[in-house]
mmCIF file of N, CA and C in Angstrom:
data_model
loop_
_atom_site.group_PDB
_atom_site.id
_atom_site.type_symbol
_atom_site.label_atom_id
_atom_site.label_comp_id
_atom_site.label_asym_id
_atom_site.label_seq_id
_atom_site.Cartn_x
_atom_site.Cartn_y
_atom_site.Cartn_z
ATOM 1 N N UNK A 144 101.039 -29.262 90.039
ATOM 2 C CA UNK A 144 101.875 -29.334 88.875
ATOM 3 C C UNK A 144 102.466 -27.960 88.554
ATOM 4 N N UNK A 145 102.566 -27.231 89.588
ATOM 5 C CA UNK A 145 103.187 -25.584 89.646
ATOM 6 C C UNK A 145 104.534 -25.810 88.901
ATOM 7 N N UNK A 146 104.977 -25.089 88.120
ATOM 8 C CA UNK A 146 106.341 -25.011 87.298
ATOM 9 C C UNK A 146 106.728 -25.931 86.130
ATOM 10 N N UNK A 147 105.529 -26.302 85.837
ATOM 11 C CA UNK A 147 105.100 -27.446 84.782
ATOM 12 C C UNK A 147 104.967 -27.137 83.422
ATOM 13 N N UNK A 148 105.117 -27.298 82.758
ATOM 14 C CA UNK A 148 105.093 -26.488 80.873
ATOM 15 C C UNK A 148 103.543 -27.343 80.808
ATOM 16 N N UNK A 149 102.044 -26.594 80.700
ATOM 17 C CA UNK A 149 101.117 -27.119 80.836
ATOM 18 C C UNK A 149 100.272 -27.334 78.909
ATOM 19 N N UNK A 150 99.881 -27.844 78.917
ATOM 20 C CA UNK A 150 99.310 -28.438 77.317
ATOM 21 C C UNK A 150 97.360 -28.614 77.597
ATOM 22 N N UNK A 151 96.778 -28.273 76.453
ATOM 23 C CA UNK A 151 95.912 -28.312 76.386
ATOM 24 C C UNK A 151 95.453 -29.684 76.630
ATOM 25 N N UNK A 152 94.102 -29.748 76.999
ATOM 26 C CA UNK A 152 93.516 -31.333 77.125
ATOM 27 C C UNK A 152 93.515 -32.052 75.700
ATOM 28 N N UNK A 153 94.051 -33.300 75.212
ATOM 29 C CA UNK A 153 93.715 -34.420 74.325
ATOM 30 C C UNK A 153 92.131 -34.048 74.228
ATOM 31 N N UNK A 154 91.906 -34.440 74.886
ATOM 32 C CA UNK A 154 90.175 -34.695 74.406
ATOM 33 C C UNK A 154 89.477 -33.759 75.097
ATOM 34 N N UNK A 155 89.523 -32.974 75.004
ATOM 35 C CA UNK A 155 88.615 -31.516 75.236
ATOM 36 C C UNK A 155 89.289 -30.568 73.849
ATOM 37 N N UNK A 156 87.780 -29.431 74.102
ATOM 38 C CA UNK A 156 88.657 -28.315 73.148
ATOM 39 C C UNK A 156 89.151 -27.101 73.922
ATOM 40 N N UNK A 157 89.743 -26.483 73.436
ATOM 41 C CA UNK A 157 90.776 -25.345 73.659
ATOM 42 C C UNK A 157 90.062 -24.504 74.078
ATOM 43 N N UNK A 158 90.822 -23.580 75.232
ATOM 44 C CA UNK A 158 90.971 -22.833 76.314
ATOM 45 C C UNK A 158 90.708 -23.126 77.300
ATOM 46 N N UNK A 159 91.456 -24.188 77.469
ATOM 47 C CA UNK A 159 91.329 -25.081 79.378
ATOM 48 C C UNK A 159 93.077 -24.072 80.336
ATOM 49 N N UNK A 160 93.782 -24.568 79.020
ATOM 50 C CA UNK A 160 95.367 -23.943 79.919
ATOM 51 C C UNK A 160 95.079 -22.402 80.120
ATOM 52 N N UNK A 161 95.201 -21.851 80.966
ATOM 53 C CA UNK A 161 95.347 -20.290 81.367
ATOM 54 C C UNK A 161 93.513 -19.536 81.299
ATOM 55 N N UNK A 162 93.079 -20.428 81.554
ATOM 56 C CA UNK A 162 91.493 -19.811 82.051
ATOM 57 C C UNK A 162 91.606 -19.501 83.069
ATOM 58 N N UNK A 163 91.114 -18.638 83.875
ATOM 59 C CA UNK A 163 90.657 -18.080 85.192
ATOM 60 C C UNK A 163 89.618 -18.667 86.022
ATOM 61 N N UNK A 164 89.992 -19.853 86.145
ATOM 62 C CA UNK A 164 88.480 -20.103 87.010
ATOM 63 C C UNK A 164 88.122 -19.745 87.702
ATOM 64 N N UNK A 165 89.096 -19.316 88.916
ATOM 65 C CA UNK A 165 88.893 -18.827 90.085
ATOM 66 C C UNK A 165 87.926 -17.895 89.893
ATOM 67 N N UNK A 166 88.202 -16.408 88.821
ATOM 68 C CA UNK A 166 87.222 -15.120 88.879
ATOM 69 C C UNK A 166 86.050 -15.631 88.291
ATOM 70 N N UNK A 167 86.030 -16.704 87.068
ATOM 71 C CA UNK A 167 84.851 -17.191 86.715
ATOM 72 C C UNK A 167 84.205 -17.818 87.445
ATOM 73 N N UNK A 168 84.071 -18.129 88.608
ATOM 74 C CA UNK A 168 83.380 -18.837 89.677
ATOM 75 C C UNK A 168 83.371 -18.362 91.140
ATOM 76 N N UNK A 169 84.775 -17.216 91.334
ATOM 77 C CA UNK A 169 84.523 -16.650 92.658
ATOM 78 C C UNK A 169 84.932 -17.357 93.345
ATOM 79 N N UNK A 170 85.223 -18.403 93.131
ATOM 80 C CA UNK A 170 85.638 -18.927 94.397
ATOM 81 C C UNK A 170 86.638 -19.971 93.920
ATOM 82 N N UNK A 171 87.877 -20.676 94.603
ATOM 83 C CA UNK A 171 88.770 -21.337 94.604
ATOM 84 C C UNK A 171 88.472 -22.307 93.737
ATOM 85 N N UNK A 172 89.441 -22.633 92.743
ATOM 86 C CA UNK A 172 89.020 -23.870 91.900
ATOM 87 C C UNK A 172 90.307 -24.919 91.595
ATOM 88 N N UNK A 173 90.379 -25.993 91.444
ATOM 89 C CA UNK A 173 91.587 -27.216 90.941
ATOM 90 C C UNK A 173 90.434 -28.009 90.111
ATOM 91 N N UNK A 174 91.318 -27.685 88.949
ATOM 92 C CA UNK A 174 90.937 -28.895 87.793
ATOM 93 C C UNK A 174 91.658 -29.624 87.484
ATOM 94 N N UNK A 175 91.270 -31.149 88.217
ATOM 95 C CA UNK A 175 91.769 -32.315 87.287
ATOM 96 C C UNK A 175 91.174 -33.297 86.487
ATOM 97 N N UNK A 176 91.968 -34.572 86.059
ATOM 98 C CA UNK A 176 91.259 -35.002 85.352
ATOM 99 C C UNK A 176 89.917 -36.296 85.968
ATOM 100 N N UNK A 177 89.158 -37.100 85.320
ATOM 101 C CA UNK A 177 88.485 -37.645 85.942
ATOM 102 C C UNK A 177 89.229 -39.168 86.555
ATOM 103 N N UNK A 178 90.136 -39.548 85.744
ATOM 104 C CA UNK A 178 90.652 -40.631 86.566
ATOM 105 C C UNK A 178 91.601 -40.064 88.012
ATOM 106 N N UNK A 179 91.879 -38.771 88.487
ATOM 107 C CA UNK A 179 92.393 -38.170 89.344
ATOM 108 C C UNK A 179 90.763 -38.223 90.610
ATOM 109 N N UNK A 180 90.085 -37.784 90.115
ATOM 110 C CA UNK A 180 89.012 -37.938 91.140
ATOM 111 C C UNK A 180 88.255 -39.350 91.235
ATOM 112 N N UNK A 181 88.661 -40.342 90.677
ATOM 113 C CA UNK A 181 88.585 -41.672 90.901
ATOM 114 C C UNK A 181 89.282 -42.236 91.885
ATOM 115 N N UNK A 182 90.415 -41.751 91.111
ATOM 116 C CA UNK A 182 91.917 -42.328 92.108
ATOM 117 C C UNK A 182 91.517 -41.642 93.742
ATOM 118 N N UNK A 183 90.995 -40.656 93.997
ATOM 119 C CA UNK A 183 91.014 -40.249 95.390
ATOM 120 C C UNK A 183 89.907 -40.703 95.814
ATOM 121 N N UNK A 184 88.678 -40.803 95.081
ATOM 122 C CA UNK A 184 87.444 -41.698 95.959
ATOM 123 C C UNK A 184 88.002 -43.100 96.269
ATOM 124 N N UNK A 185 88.846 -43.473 96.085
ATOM 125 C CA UNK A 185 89.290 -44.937 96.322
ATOM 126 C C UNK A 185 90.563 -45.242 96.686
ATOM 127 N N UNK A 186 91.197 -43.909 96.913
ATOM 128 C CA UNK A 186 92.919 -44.535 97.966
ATOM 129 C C UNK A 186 92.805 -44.372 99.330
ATOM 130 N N UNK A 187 93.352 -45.624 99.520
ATOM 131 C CA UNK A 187 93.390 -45.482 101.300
ATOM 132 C C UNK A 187 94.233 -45.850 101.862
ATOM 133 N N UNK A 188 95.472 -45.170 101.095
ATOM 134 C CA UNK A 188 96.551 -45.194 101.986
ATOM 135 C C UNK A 188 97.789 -45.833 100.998
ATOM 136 N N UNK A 189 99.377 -45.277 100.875
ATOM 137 C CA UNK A 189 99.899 -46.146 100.530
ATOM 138 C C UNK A 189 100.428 -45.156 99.035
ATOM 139 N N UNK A 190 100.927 -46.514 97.693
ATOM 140 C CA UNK A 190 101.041 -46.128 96.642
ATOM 141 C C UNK A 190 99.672 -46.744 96.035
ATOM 142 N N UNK A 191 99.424 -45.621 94.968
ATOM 143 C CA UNK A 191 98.275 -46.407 93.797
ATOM 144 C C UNK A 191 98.295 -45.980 92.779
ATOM 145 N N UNK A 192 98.108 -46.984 91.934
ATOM 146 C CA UNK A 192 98.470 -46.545 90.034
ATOM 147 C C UNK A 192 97.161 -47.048 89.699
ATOM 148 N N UNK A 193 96.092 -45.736 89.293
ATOM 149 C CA UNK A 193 94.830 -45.846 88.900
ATOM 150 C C UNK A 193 95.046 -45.743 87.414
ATOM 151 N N UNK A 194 94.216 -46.732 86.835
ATOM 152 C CA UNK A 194 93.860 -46.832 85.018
ATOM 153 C C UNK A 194 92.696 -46.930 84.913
ATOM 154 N N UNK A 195 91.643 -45.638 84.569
ATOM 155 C CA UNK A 195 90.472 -46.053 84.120
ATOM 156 C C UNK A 195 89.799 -45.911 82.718
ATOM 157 N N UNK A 196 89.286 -46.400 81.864
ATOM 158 C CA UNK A 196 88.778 -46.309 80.938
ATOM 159 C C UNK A 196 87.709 -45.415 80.918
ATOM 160 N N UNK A 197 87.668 -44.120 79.886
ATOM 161 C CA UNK A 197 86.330 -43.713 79.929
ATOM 162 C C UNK A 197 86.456 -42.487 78.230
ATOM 163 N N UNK A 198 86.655 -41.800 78.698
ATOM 164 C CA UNK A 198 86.945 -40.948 77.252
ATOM 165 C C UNK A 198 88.258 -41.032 76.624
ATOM 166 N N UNK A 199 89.033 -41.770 77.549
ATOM 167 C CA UNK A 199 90.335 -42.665 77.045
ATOM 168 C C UNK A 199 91.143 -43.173 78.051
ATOM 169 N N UNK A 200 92.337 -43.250 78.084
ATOM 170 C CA UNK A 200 93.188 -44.122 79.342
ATOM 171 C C UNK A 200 93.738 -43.379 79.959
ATOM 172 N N UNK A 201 92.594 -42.964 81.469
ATOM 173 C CA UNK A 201 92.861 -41.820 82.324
ATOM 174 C C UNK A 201 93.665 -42.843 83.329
ATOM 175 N N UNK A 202 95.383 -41.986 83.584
ATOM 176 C CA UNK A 202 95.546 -42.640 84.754
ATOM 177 C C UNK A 202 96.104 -41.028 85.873
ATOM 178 N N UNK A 203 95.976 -41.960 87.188
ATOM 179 C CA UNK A 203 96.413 -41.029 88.378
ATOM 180 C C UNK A 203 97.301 -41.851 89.109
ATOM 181 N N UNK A 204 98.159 -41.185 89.887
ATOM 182 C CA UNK A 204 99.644 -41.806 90.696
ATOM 183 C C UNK A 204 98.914 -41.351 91.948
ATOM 184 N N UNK A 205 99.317 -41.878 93.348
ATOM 185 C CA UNK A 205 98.982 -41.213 94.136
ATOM 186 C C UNK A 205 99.946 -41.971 95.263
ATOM 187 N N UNK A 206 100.629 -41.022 96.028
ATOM 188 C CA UNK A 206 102.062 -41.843 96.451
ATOM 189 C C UNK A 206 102.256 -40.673 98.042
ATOM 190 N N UNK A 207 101.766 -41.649 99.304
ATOM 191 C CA UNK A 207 101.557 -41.335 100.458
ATOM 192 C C UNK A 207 100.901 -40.016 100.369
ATOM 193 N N UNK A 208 99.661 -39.843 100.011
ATOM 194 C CA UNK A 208 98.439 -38.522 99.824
ATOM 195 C C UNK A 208 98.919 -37.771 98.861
ATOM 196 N N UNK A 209 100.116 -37.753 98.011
ATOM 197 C CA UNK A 209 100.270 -36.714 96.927
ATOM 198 C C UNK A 209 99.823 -37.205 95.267
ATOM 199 N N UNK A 210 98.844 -36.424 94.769
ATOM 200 C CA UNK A 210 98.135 -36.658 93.709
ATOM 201 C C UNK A 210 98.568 -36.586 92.609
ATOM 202 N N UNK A 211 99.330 -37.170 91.522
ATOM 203 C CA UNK A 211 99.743 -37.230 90.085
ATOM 204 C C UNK A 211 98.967 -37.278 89.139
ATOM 205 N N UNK A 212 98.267 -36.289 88.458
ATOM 206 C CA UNK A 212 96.962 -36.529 87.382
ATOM 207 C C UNK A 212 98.289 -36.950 86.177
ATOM 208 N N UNK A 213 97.661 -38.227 85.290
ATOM 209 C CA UNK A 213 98.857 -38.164 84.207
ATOM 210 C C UNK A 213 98.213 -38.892 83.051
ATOM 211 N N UNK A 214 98.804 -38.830 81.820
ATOM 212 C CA UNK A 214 98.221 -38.906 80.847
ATOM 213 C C UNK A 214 98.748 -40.471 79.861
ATOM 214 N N UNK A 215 99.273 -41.032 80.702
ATOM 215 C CA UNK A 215 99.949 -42.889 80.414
ATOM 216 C C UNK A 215 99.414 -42.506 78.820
ATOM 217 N N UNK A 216 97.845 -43.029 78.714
ATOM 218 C CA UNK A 216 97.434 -42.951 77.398
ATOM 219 C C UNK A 216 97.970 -42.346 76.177
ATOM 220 N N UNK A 217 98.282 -41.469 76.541
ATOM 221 C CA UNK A 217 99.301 -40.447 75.139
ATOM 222 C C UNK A 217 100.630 -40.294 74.639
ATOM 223 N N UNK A 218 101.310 -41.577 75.404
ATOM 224 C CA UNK A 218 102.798 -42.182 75.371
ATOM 225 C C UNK A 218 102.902 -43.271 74.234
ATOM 226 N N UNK A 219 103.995 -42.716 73.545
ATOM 227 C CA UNK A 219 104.060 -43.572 72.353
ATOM 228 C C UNK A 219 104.130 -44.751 72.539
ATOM 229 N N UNK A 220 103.085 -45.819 71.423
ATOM 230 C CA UNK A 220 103.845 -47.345 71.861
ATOM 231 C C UNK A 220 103.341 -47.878 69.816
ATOM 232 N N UNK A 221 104.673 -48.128 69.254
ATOM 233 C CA UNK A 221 104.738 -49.015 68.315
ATOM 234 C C UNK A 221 104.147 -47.842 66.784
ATOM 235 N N UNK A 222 104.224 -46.438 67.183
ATOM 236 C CA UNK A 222 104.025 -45.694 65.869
ATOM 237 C C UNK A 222 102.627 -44.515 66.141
ATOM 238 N N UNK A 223 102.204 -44.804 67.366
ATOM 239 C CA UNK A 223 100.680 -44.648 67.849
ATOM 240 C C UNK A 223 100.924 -44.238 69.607
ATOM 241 N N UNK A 224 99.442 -44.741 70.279
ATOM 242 C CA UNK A 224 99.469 -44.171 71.022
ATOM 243 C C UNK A 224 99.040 -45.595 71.900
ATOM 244 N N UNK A 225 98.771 -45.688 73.267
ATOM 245 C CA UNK A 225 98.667 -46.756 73.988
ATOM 246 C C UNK A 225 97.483 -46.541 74.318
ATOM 247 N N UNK A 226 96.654 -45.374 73.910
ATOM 248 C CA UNK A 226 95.162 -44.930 73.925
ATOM 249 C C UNK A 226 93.974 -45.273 72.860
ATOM 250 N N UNK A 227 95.348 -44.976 71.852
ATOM 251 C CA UNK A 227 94.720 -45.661 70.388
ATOM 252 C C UNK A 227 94.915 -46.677 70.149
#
């Protein structure tokens, strides 16, 4: 998501955008979300539009091996949210 205007997590608290993980851990890091590491224990091949329920409506795109972490849940529907 390089060149992306990035936003804090919905449901986490603050200082996720512009942490250093890398030096805090030494070693190489990618954080996504958990329906993103769902979506890859279970594509095998192809397009897939993962929706999982868990701390809210995590979805992931995943379209011939390229990974879309995305946030469906936080898209307006009717005044609210499609999460709420």
């Amino acid at each position: 998501m390089e060149g992306r205007p990035s936003a804090e997590p919905a449901n986490l608290g603050h200082g996720w955008v512009g942490f250093d993980f890398a030096a805090a851990f030494g070693r190489p890091v990618k954080v996504v979300n958990d329906a993103a590491m769902q979506a890859m224990g279970s594509y095998r091949g192809g397009k897939m539009l993962f929706l999982g329920l868990g701390t809210g409506l995590g979805t992931a795109l995943i379209v011939n091996g390229e990974l879309e972490p995305m946030e469906l849940g936080h898209l307006p529907y009717k005044k609210r949210t499609y999460e709420s």
